């Protein structure tokens, strides 16, 4: 009781969550399920031990035999390692998926009841509230994991894994869970309400990510792909298991999974930093820390003001730099030897997805834009103040900020092209990147225009999705259906989501006219936005008189 009261003084939200969940029935169910699951795993691997002569995974030789005491000669370390690995994978997937679902469902439920609005009126900080939720909402899952901890610890030690590496694994797992839970909370505060489907959507995406990547990472034939896809690999806590298995000194052909020699091929800016445990684990932890930080910036900013943008424009500039700094390192892992276009295509697609998210979190709501247009003259009377407001203000259109973000990423990539790439591909890659940046800016303008033209007959999300599909996906489908191949009609593909594939097959004049066309479209649409903002800025009296 004393400990619970102390928790209440430190974090009242945590006390509230724990008291609502730690009932006698819930505790009994969780502890029982955890013990039964452990017993099942133990007995399952007991059944895999040899029972007669012949081949068996755990036998010391090709054929099993018994010693003078009638015991089978088995590789005990391998048997314990299999139990340890099975418990690790099952535990991390369960914690990642179920914990994410519970958090998003809890926040969606509180938002529906209006509890979040009530909490905003209290002096409690957003950090305290959501830390309490991260620690309290999945607390029953944490309890089940703690009940399984003794067997997991013993199996790891029996497999020959040093105790300090076991602690390292727990640190990486906890850091990963904190990062995933933070991103899930940020997503739940940002995403539109979709009738209770929100928790299932987020948990479904987490399930797909966790299961798919654990199958890839654990496979004995796992090899880094050498591009931005490896960035997703280090997001998964299972990656650190490679280092633990290596310390058992069991031959890779005996273990048949989690081969550190394969992970050692993973590089960052051409440096094999993942070949050593200390540098590899440090980079994984730093990656979790970086994206946890940005998730919490969004959580605090959006919670304190639910009608504001998720991040300020100034924060978005550092976010863009963080993204391109990390992802370009995985694109430039080693000498590409003719694969530059392919690797930068993946980076370009990832950048498009990132910028679409950036557009969504930086664009103010329609009412905020109208209020800004109507009352801006009271706060900014000079052109200089207007420019400052456009690039740093939270209530102004996001188009200028998106342009600055694209400029930051482009300026960072430009010198890297000269440092890491062969001269024959630099122009094609930079031209493709520039065309893609123009496309992203065009999408930002279209999205802004849709918000200003919002009509009850046409939902914003539906119009936005159709517009994005019309600009990004439909052209690629049409080109393929009508046989407009990349080599025959490269100028058409300059307007696709992957123009970098076409820039190597066309001349500079075609690229120039493609850029000119995009800039013309952007200019015309910005003119439409300016007209809409001026129209929205008119006073109600003037409208009635006019």
Short mmCIF file of C-alpha atoms in Angstrom, two decimals:
data_model
loop_
_atom_site.label_atom_id
_atom_site.label_comp_id
_atom_site.label_asym_id
_atom_site.label_seq_id
_atom_site.Cartn_x
_atom_site.Cartn_y
_atom_site.Cartn_z
CA UNK A 1 0.00 0.00 0.00
CA UNK A 2 2.88 2.37 0.79
CA UNK A 3 4.42 1.81 -2.66
CA UNK A 4 1.07 2.44 -4.35
CA UNK A 5 0.61 5.68 -2.42
CA UNK A 6 4.10 6.78 -3.39
CA UNK A 7 3.26 6.10 -7.05
CA UNK A 8 0.19 8.25 -6.65
CA UNK A 9 2.28 11.16 -5.45
CA UNK A 10 4.80 10.84 -8.28
CA UNK A 11 2.32 10.14 -11.09
CA UNK A 12 -1.42 10.22 -10.29
CA UNK A 13 -2.25 9.00 -13.80
CA UNK A 14 -0.17 5.85 -13.28
CA UNK A 15 -1.93 5.15 -9.98
CA UNK A 16 -5.28 5.58 -11.68
CA UNK A 17 -4.39 3.14 -14.45
CA UNK A 18 -2.98 0.51 -12.10
CA UNK A 19 -5.90 0.63 -9.67
CA UNK A 20 -8.34 0.13 -12.51
CA UNK A 21 -6.53 -2.95 -13.81
CA UNK A 22 -4.93 -4.72 -10.85
CA UNK A 23 -8.00 -6.58 -9.66
CA UNK A 24 -7.77 -10.04 -8.16
CA UNK A 25 -9.37 -11.65 -11.21
CA UNK A 26 -7.09 -9.87 -13.69
CA UNK A 27 -3.97 -10.70 -11.69
CA UNK A 28 -4.94 -14.35 -11.46
CA UNK A 29 -5.64 -14.61 -15.19
CA UNK A 30 -2.40 -12.90 -16.25
CA UNK A 31 -0.18 -14.89 -13.91
CA UNK A 32 -1.93 -18.14 -14.87
CA UNK A 33 -1.60 -17.50 -18.61
CA UNK A 34 2.07 -16.60 -18.24
CA UNK A 35 2.86 -19.75 -16.23
CA UNK A 36 0.91 -22.00 -18.61
CA UNK A 37 2.67 -20.47 -21.62
CA UNK A 38 6.08 -21.06 -20.04
CA UNK A 39 5.17 -24.64 -19.19
CA UNK A 40 3.96 -25.22 -22.74
CA UNK A 41 7.21 -23.88 -24.26
CA UNK A 42 9.33 -25.94 -21.87
CA UNK A 43 7.42 -29.17 -22.50
CA UNK A 44 7.37 -28.50 -26.24
CA UNK A 45 11.16 -28.35 -26.39
CA UNK A 46 11.36 -31.35 -24.07
CA UNK A 47 9.46 -33.29 -26.70
CA UNK A 48 12.10 -32.35 -29.29
CA UNK A 49 14.87 -34.12 -27.37
CA UNK A 50 16.06 -37.49 -28.79
CA UNK A 51 14.15 -40.60 -27.80
CA UNK A 52 15.86 -43.12 -30.05
CA UNK A 53 18.88 -43.43 -32.30
CA UNK A 54 19.00 -41.39 -35.48
CA UNK A 55 19.35 -37.74 -36.39
CA UNK A 56 18.24 -35.10 -33.93
CA UNK A 57 18.92 -31.37 -33.80
CA UNK A 58 20.32 -31.56 -30.28
CA UNK A 59 22.64 -34.54 -30.64
CA UNK A 60 26.38 -33.97 -30.39
CA UNK A 61 27.12 -36.13 -33.42
CA UNK A 62 25.36 -36.94 -36.66
CA UNK A 63 23.60 -39.87 -34.98
CA UNK A 64 22.32 -39.86 -31.42
CA UNK A 65 23.82 -42.15 -28.80
CA UNK A 66 23.57 -42.73 -25.07
CA UNK A 67 26.43 -42.54 -22.58
CA UNK A 68 27.27 -45.16 -19.94
CA UNK A 69 24.55 -43.79 -17.67
CA UNK A 70 21.88 -44.18 -20.33
CA UNK A 71 21.56 -40.44 -21.00
CA UNK A 72 21.46 -39.05 -24.50
CA UNK A 73 24.51 -37.03 -25.48
CA UNK A 74 22.97 -33.69 -26.44
CA UNK A 75 24.10 -30.08 -26.92
CA UNK A 76 22.47 -28.64 -23.82
CA UNK A 77 23.44 -25.05 -24.68
CA UNK A 78 21.59 -25.28 -28.00
CA UNK A 79 18.44 -26.59 -26.32
CA UNK A 80 18.43 -23.75 -23.80
CA UNK A 81 19.20 -21.25 -26.58
CA UNK A 82 16.12 -22.39 -28.52
CA UNK A 83 13.95 -21.88 -25.44
CA UNK A 84 15.49 -18.44 -24.84
CA UNK A 85 14.97 -17.38 -28.48
CA UNK A 86 11.38 -18.66 -28.58
CA UNK A 87 10.47 -16.82 -25.39
CA UNK A 88 12.20 -13.66 -26.65
CA UNK A 89 10.32 -13.60 -29.95
CA UNK A 90 6.93 -14.50 -28.50
CA UNK A 91 7.37 -11.97 -25.69
CA UNK A 92 8.47 -9.06 -27.86
CA UNK A 93 5.70 -9.57 -30.44
CA UNK A 94 3.08 -9.83 -27.69
CA UNK A 95 4.37 -6.71 -25.93
CA UNK A 96 4.61 -4.70 -29.14
CA UNK A 97 1.21 -5.60 -30.59
CA UNK A 98 -1.05 -5.93 -27.55
CA UNK A 99 0.54 -2.99 -25.73
CA UNK A 100 0.07 -0.76 -28.77
CA UNK A 101 -3.56 -1.82 -29.13
CA UNK A 102 -4.34 -1.17 -25.45
CA UNK A 103 -2.77 2.30 -25.51
CA UNK A 104 -4.51 3.47 -28.67
CA UNK A 105 -7.85 1.98 -27.54
CA UNK A 106 -7.53 3.65 -24.14
CA UNK A 107 -6.81 7.09 -25.61
CA UNK A 108 -9.60 6.71 -28.19
CA UNK A 109 -12.01 5.75 -25.41
CA UNK A 110 -11.00 8.71 -23.24
CA UNK A 111 -11.31 11.08 -26.19
CA UNK A 112 -14.80 9.72 -26.88
CA UNK A 113 -15.86 10.24 -23.26
CA UNK A 114 -14.31 13.71 -23.15
CA UNK A 115 -11.88 12.75 -20.38
CA UNK A 116 -8.88 14.06 -22.30
CA UNK A 117 -10.49 17.49 -22.58
CA UNK A 118 -11.07 17.47 -18.83
CA UNK A 119 -7.43 16.47 -18.16
CA UNK A 120 -6.24 19.37 -20.33
CA UNK A 121 -7.85 21.76 -17.87
CA UNK A 122 -5.76 20.40 -14.99
CA UNK A 123 -2.21 21.64 -14.29
CA UNK A 124 -0.81 18.15 -14.94
CA UNK A 125 1.77 18.12 -17.71
CA UNK A 126 1.30 16.05 -20.85
CA UNK A 127 4.57 14.24 -20.10
CA UNK A 128 3.26 13.04 -16.73
CA UNK A 129 -0.09 11.96 -18.15
CA UNK A 130 1.20 9.91 -21.04
CA UNK A 131 4.14 8.43 -19.15
CA UNK A 132 1.51 7.24 -16.69
CA UNK A 133 -0.42 5.69 -19.55
CA UNK A 134 2.65 3.99 -21.05
CA UNK A 135 3.50 2.49 -17.66
CA UNK A 136 -0.06 1.84 -16.53
CA UNK A 137 -2.28 0.84 -19.46
CA UNK A 138 -0.18 -2.23 -20.46
CA UNK A 139 0.75 -2.93 -16.81
CA UNK A 140 -0.90 -6.36 -16.84
CA UNK A 141 1.21 -7.31 -19.86
CA UNK A 142 4.30 -6.13 -18.00
CA UNK A 143 3.29 -8.35 -15.08
CA UNK A 144 2.99 -11.39 -17.34
CA UNK A 145 6.44 -10.65 -18.76
CA UNK A 146 7.93 -10.31 -15.27
CA UNK A 147 6.48 -13.69 -14.29
CA UNK A 148 8.23 -15.18 -17.35
CA UNK A 149 11.49 -13.35 -16.59
CA UNK A 150 13.08 -16.04 -14.33
CA UNK A 151 12.82 -18.80 -16.95
CA UNK A 152 13.97 -16.43 -19.68
CA UNK A 153 16.98 -15.34 -17.61
CA UNK A 154 17.94 -18.90 -16.64
CA UNK A 155 17.61 -20.18 -20.22
CA UNK A 156 19.86 -17.36 -21.44
CA UNK A 157 22.54 -18.10 -18.84
CA UNK A 158 22.35 -21.85 -19.52
CA UNK A 159 22.80 -21.12 -23.23
CA UNK A 160 26.08 -19.37 -22.44
CA UNK A 161 24.93 -15.76 -22.88
CA UNK A 162 26.72 -13.39 -20.46
CA UNK A 163 24.52 -11.70 -17.88
CA UNK A 164 25.46 -8.21 -19.06
CA UNK A 165 24.29 -9.00 -22.60
CA UNK A 166 21.00 -10.25 -21.19
CA UNK A 167 20.62 -6.88 -19.45
CA UNK A 168 21.52 -5.20 -22.74
CA UNK A 169 18.75 -7.12 -24.48
CA UNK A 170 16.23 -6.01 -21.86
CA UNK A 171 17.40 -2.41 -22.26
CA UNK A 172 16.96 -2.54 -26.04
CA UNK A 173 13.53 -4.18 -25.69
CA UNK A 174 12.33 -1.56 -23.19
CA UNK A 175 13.70 1.26 -25.35
CA UNK A 176 11.98 -0.19 -28.41
CA UNK A 177 8.68 -0.56 -26.58
CA UNK A 178 8.91 3.02 -25.31
CA UNK A 179 9.54 4.24 -28.87
CA UNK A 180 6.67 2.21 -30.37
CA UNK A 181 4.26 3.19 -27.61
CA UNK A 182 5.22 6.86 -27.97
CA UNK A 183 4.67 6.76 -31.73
CA UNK A 184 1.34 4.98 -31.19
CA UNK A 185 0.16 7.67 -28.76
CA UNK A 186 1.25 10.41 -31.16
CA UNK A 187 -0.63 8.67 -33.98
CA UNK A 188 -3.77 8.31 -31.85
CA UNK A 189 -3.77 12.06 -31.15
CA UNK A 190 -3.27 12.90 -34.82
CA UNK A 191 -5.38 10.38 -36.73
CA UNK A 192 -9.01 11.19 -37.53
CA UNK A 193 -11.62 9.27 -35.57
CA UNK A 194 -12.75 6.28 -37.61
CA UNK A 195 -15.44 4.70 -35.50
CA UNK A 196 -13.43 2.50 -33.14
CA UNK A 197 -11.32 1.04 -35.95
CA UNK A 198 -8.32 3.15 -35.02
CA UNK A 199 -6.83 0.73 -32.40
CA UNK A 200 -7.22 -2.24 -34.74
CA UNK A 201 -5.56 -0.35 -37.59
CA UNK A 202 -2.51 0.70 -35.54
CA UNK A 203 -2.18 -2.73 -33.87
CA UNK A 204 -2.58 -4.45 -37.25
CA UNK A 205 0.26 -2.40 -38.71
CA UNK A 206 2.39 -3.21 -35.67
CA UNK A 207 1.57 -6.92 -36.02
CA UNK A 208 2.56 -6.89 -39.68
CA UNK A 209 5.80 -5.07 -38.91
CA UNK A 210 6.78 -7.22 -35.93
CA UNK A 211 5.99 -10.61 -37.48
CA UNK A 212 7.36 -9.84 -40.95
CA UNK A 213 10.64 -8.44 -39.75
CA UNK A 214 11.21 -11.03 -37.05
CA UNK A 215 10.89 -13.73 -39.74
CA UNK A 216 13.45 -11.89 -41.87
CA UNK A 217 15.88 -11.11 -39.05
CA UNK A 218 15.87 -14.54 -37.41
CA UNK A 219 16.35 -16.40 -40.70
CA UNK A 220 19.86 -17.83 -41.01
CA UNK A 221 20.09 -16.48 -44.56
CA UNK A 222 19.26 -12.93 -43.50
CA UNK A 223 21.44 -10.39 -45.25
CA UNK A 224 21.14 -6.58 -45.18
CA UNK A 225 19.63 -5.35 -48.44
CA UNK A 226 22.03 -2.42 -48.55
CA UNK A 227 19.46 0.37 -48.79
CA UNK A 228 16.93 2.24 -46.66
CA UNK A 229 15.12 -1.04 -45.90
CA UNK A 230 17.85 -1.80 -43.37
CA UNK A 231 16.72 1.21 -41.36
CA UNK A 232 13.51 -0.66 -40.55
CA UNK A 233 15.55 -3.68 -39.49
CA UNK A 234 17.25 -1.80 -36.65
CA UNK A 235 13.82 -0.67 -35.40
CA UNK A 236 13.05 -4.27 -34.44
CA UNK A 237 14.40 -5.41 -31.03
CA UNK A 238 15.04 -8.90 -32.48
CA UNK A 239 18.10 -7.48 -34.26
CA UNK A 240 20.06 -7.40 -31.02
CA UNK A 241 19.60 -11.17 -30.59
CA UNK A 242 22.37 -11.67 -33.14
CA UNK A 243 24.91 -10.41 -30.63
CA UNK A 244 23.58 -12.68 -27.89
CA UNK A 245 23.69 -15.83 -30.03
CA UNK A 246 27.25 -15.01 -31.11
CA UNK A 247 28.46 -15.14 -27.48
CA UNK A 248 27.30 -18.75 -27.06
CA UNK A 249 30.13 -19.80 -29.43
CA UNK A 250 27.82 -22.32 -31.06
CA UNK A 251 28.62 -22.78 -34.77
CA UNK A 252 26.17 -21.00 -37.12
CA UNK A 253 25.50 -24.29 -38.93
CA UNK A 254 24.44 -25.77 -35.61
CA UNK A 255 22.21 -22.88 -34.50
CA UNK A 256 20.79 -22.25 -38.01
CA UNK A 257 19.44 -18.80 -37.18
CA UNK A 258 20.63 -15.34 -36.09
CA UNK A 259 24.07 -15.32 -37.70
CA UNK A 260 26.05 -12.24 -36.63
CA UNK A 261 28.34 -12.63 -39.63
CA UNK A 262 25.40 -11.63 -41.82
CA UNK A 263 24.40 -8.67 -39.64
CA UNK A 264 28.01 -7.48 -39.75
CA UNK A 265 27.47 -6.61 -43.42
CA UNK A 266 25.09 -3.82 -42.36
CA UNK A 267 26.83 -0.46 -42.71
CA UNK A 268 26.06 3.21 -42.18
CA UNK A 269 27.77 5.73 -44.45
CA UNK A 270 30.14 2.95 -45.49
CA UNK A 271 31.22 2.08 -41.93
CA UNK A 272 30.61 -1.48 -40.57
CA UNK A 273 29.35 -0.17 -37.24
CA UNK A 274 27.06 -3.15 -36.63
CA UNK A 275 29.86 -5.71 -36.66
CA UNK A 276 30.70 -4.90 -33.01
CA UNK A 277 28.23 -5.26 -30.16
CA UNK A 278 28.91 -1.94 -28.47
CA UNK A 279 28.56 0.20 -31.62
CA UNK A 280 25.64 -1.79 -33.02
CA UNK A 281 23.62 -1.67 -29.81
CA UNK A 282 24.49 2.02 -29.32
CA UNK A 283 23.16 2.92 -32.79
CA UNK A 284 19.96 0.96 -32.18
CA UNK A 285 19.41 2.76 -28.86
CA UNK A 286 20.19 6.15 -30.42
CA UNK A 287 17.68 5.44 -33.19
CA UNK A 288 15.00 4.66 -30.61
CA UNK A 289 15.90 7.77 -28.62
CA UNK A 290 15.74 10.04 -31.69
CA UNK A 291 12.28 8.98 -32.81
CA UNK A 292 10.96 8.79 -29.25
CA UNK A 293 12.05 12.40 -28.86
CA UNK A 294 10.14 13.50 -31.96
CA UNK A 295 7.08 11.51 -30.94
CA UNK A 296 7.03 13.28 -27.59
CA UNK A 297 7.44 16.67 -29.21
CA UNK A 298 4.28 15.96 -31.17
CA UNK A 299 2.43 14.53 -28.16
CA UNK A 300 3.11 17.54 -25.95
CA UNK A 301 2.39 20.12 -28.64
CA UNK A 302 -0.85 18.50 -29.83
CA UNK A 303 -2.16 17.64 -26.36
CA UNK A 304 -1.69 21.15 -25.04
CA UNK A 305 -3.48 22.62 -28.06
CA UNK A 306 -5.63 20.06 -29.93
CA UNK A 307 -6.46 22.49 -32.77
CA UNK A 308 -2.82 23.33 -33.48
CA UNK A 309 -0.45 21.56 -35.84
CA UNK A 310 1.40 18.53 -34.48
CA UNK A 311 4.81 20.22 -34.69
CA UNK A 312 5.90 23.80 -35.17
CA UNK A 313 7.48 24.70 -38.49
CA UNK A 314 10.82 25.28 -36.79
CA UNK A 315 10.68 21.79 -35.27
CA UNK A 316 9.84 20.30 -38.67
CA UNK A 317 13.11 21.60 -40.10
CA UNK A 318 15.10 19.63 -37.55
CA UNK A 319 12.84 16.61 -38.05
CA UNK A 320 13.54 16.65 -41.80
CA UNK A 321 17.27 16.91 -41.17
CA UNK A 322 17.07 13.97 -38.73
CA UNK A 323 15.22 11.87 -41.30
CA UNK A 324 17.57 12.52 -44.22
CA UNK A 325 20.68 12.22 -42.03
CA UNK A 326 19.68 8.74 -40.83
CA UNK A 327 18.17 7.33 -44.00
CA UNK A 328 20.88 8.53 -46.39
CA UNK A 329 23.41 6.68 -44.24
CA UNK A 330 21.65 3.39 -45.01
CA UNK A 331 21.38 4.28 -48.70
CA UNK A 332 25.13 4.94 -48.93
CA UNK A 333 26.27 1.82 -47.11
CA UNK A 334 29.00 0.79 -49.54
CA UNK A 335 30.17 1.11 -53.10
CA UNK A 336 26.94 0.77 -55.10
CA UNK A 337 28.59 -0.45 -58.32
CA UNK A 338 25.85 0.53 -60.73
CA UNK A 339 22.97 0.23 -58.21
CA UNK A 340 22.85 3.94 -57.38
CA UNK A 341 19.58 4.57 -59.22
CA UNK A 342 17.83 1.64 -57.58
CA UNK A 343 18.93 2.58 -54.06
CA UNK A 344 18.03 6.24 -54.47
CA UNK A 345 14.65 5.22 -55.88
CA UNK A 346 13.85 3.53 -52.57
CA UNK A 347 15.06 6.62 -50.73
CA UNK A 348 12.92 8.81 -52.97
CA UNK A 349 9.78 6.77 -52.26
CA UNK A 350 10.50 6.82 -48.53
CA UNK A 351 11.02 10.57 -48.69
CA UNK A 352 7.68 10.96 -50.46
CA UNK A 353 5.90 9.04 -47.67
CA UNK A 354 7.74 11.06 -45.01
CA UNK A 355 6.81 14.36 -46.67
CA UNK A 356 3.15 13.33 -47.00
CA UNK A 357 3.13 12.80 -43.23
CA UNK A 358 4.92 16.13 -42.83
CA UNK A 359 2.27 17.89 -44.93
CA UNK A 360 -0.50 16.40 -42.78
CA UNK A 361 1.08 17.40 -39.46
CA UNK A 362 2.10 20.92 -40.53
CA UNK A 363 -1.03 22.07 -42.34
CA UNK A 364 -3.40 24.03 -40.07
CA UNK A 365 -7.12 23.34 -40.05
CA UNK A 366 -9.46 25.28 -42.32
CA UNK A 367 -10.83 27.46 -39.52
CA UNK A 368 -7.34 28.33 -38.28
CA UNK A 369 -6.33 29.36 -41.80
CA UNK A 370 -9.42 31.53 -42.20
CA UNK A 371 -8.82 33.20 -38.85
CA UNK A 372 -5.18 33.79 -39.77
CA UNK A 373 -6.15 35.36 -43.08
CA UNK A 374 -8.79 37.53 -41.44
CA UNK A 375 -6.77 38.83 -38.49
CA UNK A 376 -3.19 38.61 -39.79
CA UNK A 377 -3.01 42.35 -40.59
CA UNK A 378 -3.31 43.12 -36.89
CA UNK A 379 -0.09 41.20 -36.13
CA UNK A 380 2.01 41.63 -39.27
CA UNK A 381 2.08 44.98 -41.06
CA UNK A 382 5.24 44.50 -43.10
CA UNK A 383 6.38 42.08 -45.74
CA UNK A 384 9.21 40.90 -43.51
CA UNK A 385 6.80 39.90 -40.77
CA UNK A 386 4.63 38.13 -43.30
CA UNK A 387 7.56 36.04 -44.54
CA UNK A 388 8.50 35.20 -40.97
CA UNK A 389 4.93 34.14 -40.29
CA UNK A 390 4.80 31.99 -43.42
CA UNK A 391 7.98 30.10 -42.53
CA UNK A 392 7.73 30.01 -38.73
CA UNK A 393 4.13 30.79 -37.77
CA UNK A 394 1.85 27.95 -36.69
CA UNK A 395 -1.35 29.37 -38.17
CA UNK A 396 -0.13 30.22 -41.67
CA UNK A 397 -0.22 27.84 -44.69
CA UNK A 398 2.39 25.08 -44.61
CA UNK A 399 3.54 25.41 -48.23
CA UNK A 400 6.53 27.62 -47.42
CA UNK A 401 7.62 25.31 -44.59
CA UNK A 402 7.37 22.26 -46.86
CA UNK A 403 9.56 24.06 -49.41
CA UNK A 404 12.15 24.80 -46.70
CA UNK A 405 12.09 21.17 -45.53
CA UNK A 406 12.65 19.98 -49.09
CA UNK A 407 15.47 22.50 -49.45
CA UNK A 408 17.15 21.23 -46.26
CA UNK A 409 17.08 17.63 -47.47
CA UNK A 410 18.25 18.57 -50.96
CA UNK A 411 21.15 20.66 -49.67
CA UNK A 412 22.25 17.77 -47.47
CA UNK A 413 22.09 15.22 -50.27
CA UNK A 414 23.94 17.36 -52.82
CA UNK A 415 27.46 17.17 -51.30
CA UNK A 416 26.94 13.49 -50.49
CA UNK A 417 26.42 12.79 -54.20
CA UNK A 418 29.92 14.09 -54.91
CA UNK A 419 31.51 12.31 -51.96
CA UNK A 420 30.00 8.85 -52.36
CA UNK A 421 28.82 8.39 -55.96
CA UNK A 422 30.35 7.96 -59.36
CA UNK A 423 30.14 10.99 -61.63
CA UNK A 424 28.04 9.15 -64.26
CA UNK A 425 24.98 8.91 -62.00
CA UNK A 426 25.12 12.20 -60.08
CA UNK A 427 23.17 14.29 -62.58
CA UNK A 428 20.44 11.66 -63.05
CA UNK A 429 19.98 11.21 -59.29
CA UNK A 430 19.94 14.92 -58.50
CA UNK A 431 17.53 15.65 -61.38
CA UNK A 432 15.21 12.88 -60.19
CA UNK A 433 15.38 14.18 -56.63
CA UNK A 434 14.54 17.71 -57.78
CA UNK A 435 11.53 16.50 -59.79
CA UNK A 436 10.34 14.48 -56.81
CA UNK A 437 10.70 17.54 -54.56
CA UNK A 438 8.57 19.52 -57.01
CA UNK A 439 5.94 16.76 -56.91
CA UNK A 440 5.87 16.85 -53.12
CA UNK A 441 5.48 20.63 -53.12
CA UNK A 442 2.66 20.26 -55.64
CA UNK A 443 0.95 17.75 -53.32
CA UNK A 444 1.29 20.21 -50.43
CA UNK A 445 -0.38 22.93 -52.51
CA UNK A 446 -3.19 20.58 -53.59
CA UNK A 447 -3.83 19.51 -49.99
CA UNK A 448 -3.95 23.12 -48.85
CA UNK A 449 -6.38 23.98 -51.63
CA UNK A 450 -8.63 21.04 -50.72
CA UNK A 451 -8.85 22.25 -47.13
CA UNK A 452 -9.88 25.73 -48.26
CA UNK A 453 -12.48 24.31 -50.66
CA UNK A 454 -13.94 22.02 -48.00
CA UNK A 455 -17.57 21.18 -48.65
CA UNK A 456 -20.04 19.03 -46.67
CA UNK A 457 -20.88 17.18 -49.88
CA UNK A 458 -17.27 16.09 -50.38
CA UNK A 459 -15.44 14.89 -47.22
CA UNK A 460 -11.93 16.26 -46.92
CA UNK A 461 -10.31 12.86 -46.39
CA UNK A 462 -12.05 11.36 -49.43
CA UNK A 463 -11.12 14.26 -51.70
CA UNK A 464 -7.56 14.23 -50.40
CA UNK A 465 -7.10 10.50 -50.99
CA UNK A 466 -8.48 10.72 -54.53
CA UNK A 467 -6.28 13.72 -55.32
CA UNK A 468 -3.15 12.04 -53.98
CA UNK A 469 -3.91 8.86 -55.91
CA UNK A 470 -4.54 10.93 -59.03
CA UNK A 471 -1.14 12.60 -58.79
CA UNK A 472 0.98 9.70 -57.52
CA UNK A 473 -0.38 6.21 -58.22
CA UNK A 474 -2.75 6.56 -61.18
CA UNK A 475 -0.10 7.88 -63.63
CA UNK A 476 2.09 4.83 -62.99
CA UNK A 477 -0.88 2.49 -63.52
CA UNK A 478 -1.88 4.28 -66.74
CA UNK A 479 1.67 4.20 -68.09
CA UNK A 480 1.89 0.45 -67.54
CA UNK A 481 -1.59 -0.33 -68.87
CA UNK A 482 -1.04 1.57 -72.12
CA UNK A 483 2.51 0.31 -72.59
CA UNK A 484 4.34 3.60 -72.05
CA UNK A 485 7.61 1.96 -71.09
CA UNK A 486 10.35 3.72 -69.17
CA UNK A 487 12.86 3.51 -72.01
CA UNK A 488 10.46 4.44 -74.84
CA UNK A 489 8.58 7.30 -73.15
CA UNK A 490 10.95 8.49 -70.40
CA UNK A 491 9.55 12.05 -70.50
CA UNK A 492 6.18 10.77 -69.27
CA UNK A 493 7.80 9.04 -66.30
CA UNK A 494 9.35 12.33 -65.24
CA UNK A 495 5.90 13.13 -63.80
CA UNK A 496 5.64 9.88 -61.80
CA UNK A 497 6.51 9.27 -58.15
CA UNK A 498 9.86 7.81 -59.24
CA UNK A 499 11.25 10.32 -61.79
CA UNK A 500 14.75 9.18 -60.87
CA UNK A 501 14.14 6.06 -62.99
CA UNK A 502 13.48 8.23 -66.05
CA UNK A 503 16.22 10.85 -65.70
CA UNK A 504 18.86 8.35 -66.78
CA UNK A 505 17.01 7.75 -70.08
CA UNK A 506 16.25 11.31 -71.16
CA UNK A 507 18.05 14.51 -72.06
CA UNK A 508 18.44 17.65 -69.99
CA UNK A 509 15.94 19.70 -71.98
CA UNK A 510 13.11 17.24 -71.19
CA UNK A 511 13.96 17.45 -67.50
CA UNK A 512 13.99 21.25 -67.68
CA UNK A 513 10.54 21.37 -69.32
CA UNK A 514 9.21 18.87 -66.77
CA UNK A 515 10.43 21.12 -63.94
CA UNK A 516 8.97 24.16 -65.69
CA UNK A 517 5.59 22.42 -66.01
CA UNK A 518 5.59 21.49 -62.31
CA UNK A 519 6.54 25.03 -61.27
CA UNK A 520 3.81 26.44 -63.50
CA UNK A 521 1.23 24.16 -61.87
CA UNK A 522 2.46 25.07 -58.40
CA UNK A 523 2.33 28.80 -59.22
CA UNK A 524 -1.23 28.60 -60.57
CA UNK A 525 -2.47 26.61 -57.59
CA UNK A 526 -0.77 28.99 -55.15
CA UNK A 527 -2.62 31.78 -56.93
CA UNK A 528 -5.86 29.90 -56.22
CA UNK A 529 -4.90 29.51 -52.56
CA UNK A 530 -4.09 33.23 -52.32
CA UNK A 531 -7.49 34.08 -53.78
CA UNK A 532 -9.25 31.73 -51.35
CA UNK A 533 -7.37 33.19 -48.39
CA UNK A 534 -8.21 36.75 -49.42
CA UNK A 535 -11.80 35.74 -49.82
CA UNK A 536 -11.78 34.07 -46.41
CA UNK A 537 -10.14 37.17 -44.90
CA UNK A 538 -12.99 39.44 -45.82
CA UNK A 539 -15.12 40.52 -42.91
CA UNK A 540 -18.68 39.28 -42.60
CA UNK A 541 -19.92 42.88 -42.88
CA UNK A 542 -18.12 43.44 -46.15
CA UNK A 543 -19.58 40.23 -47.54
CA UNK A 544 -23.09 41.27 -46.62
CA UNK A 545 -22.64 44.78 -48.01
CA UNK A 546 -21.02 43.46 -51.17
#
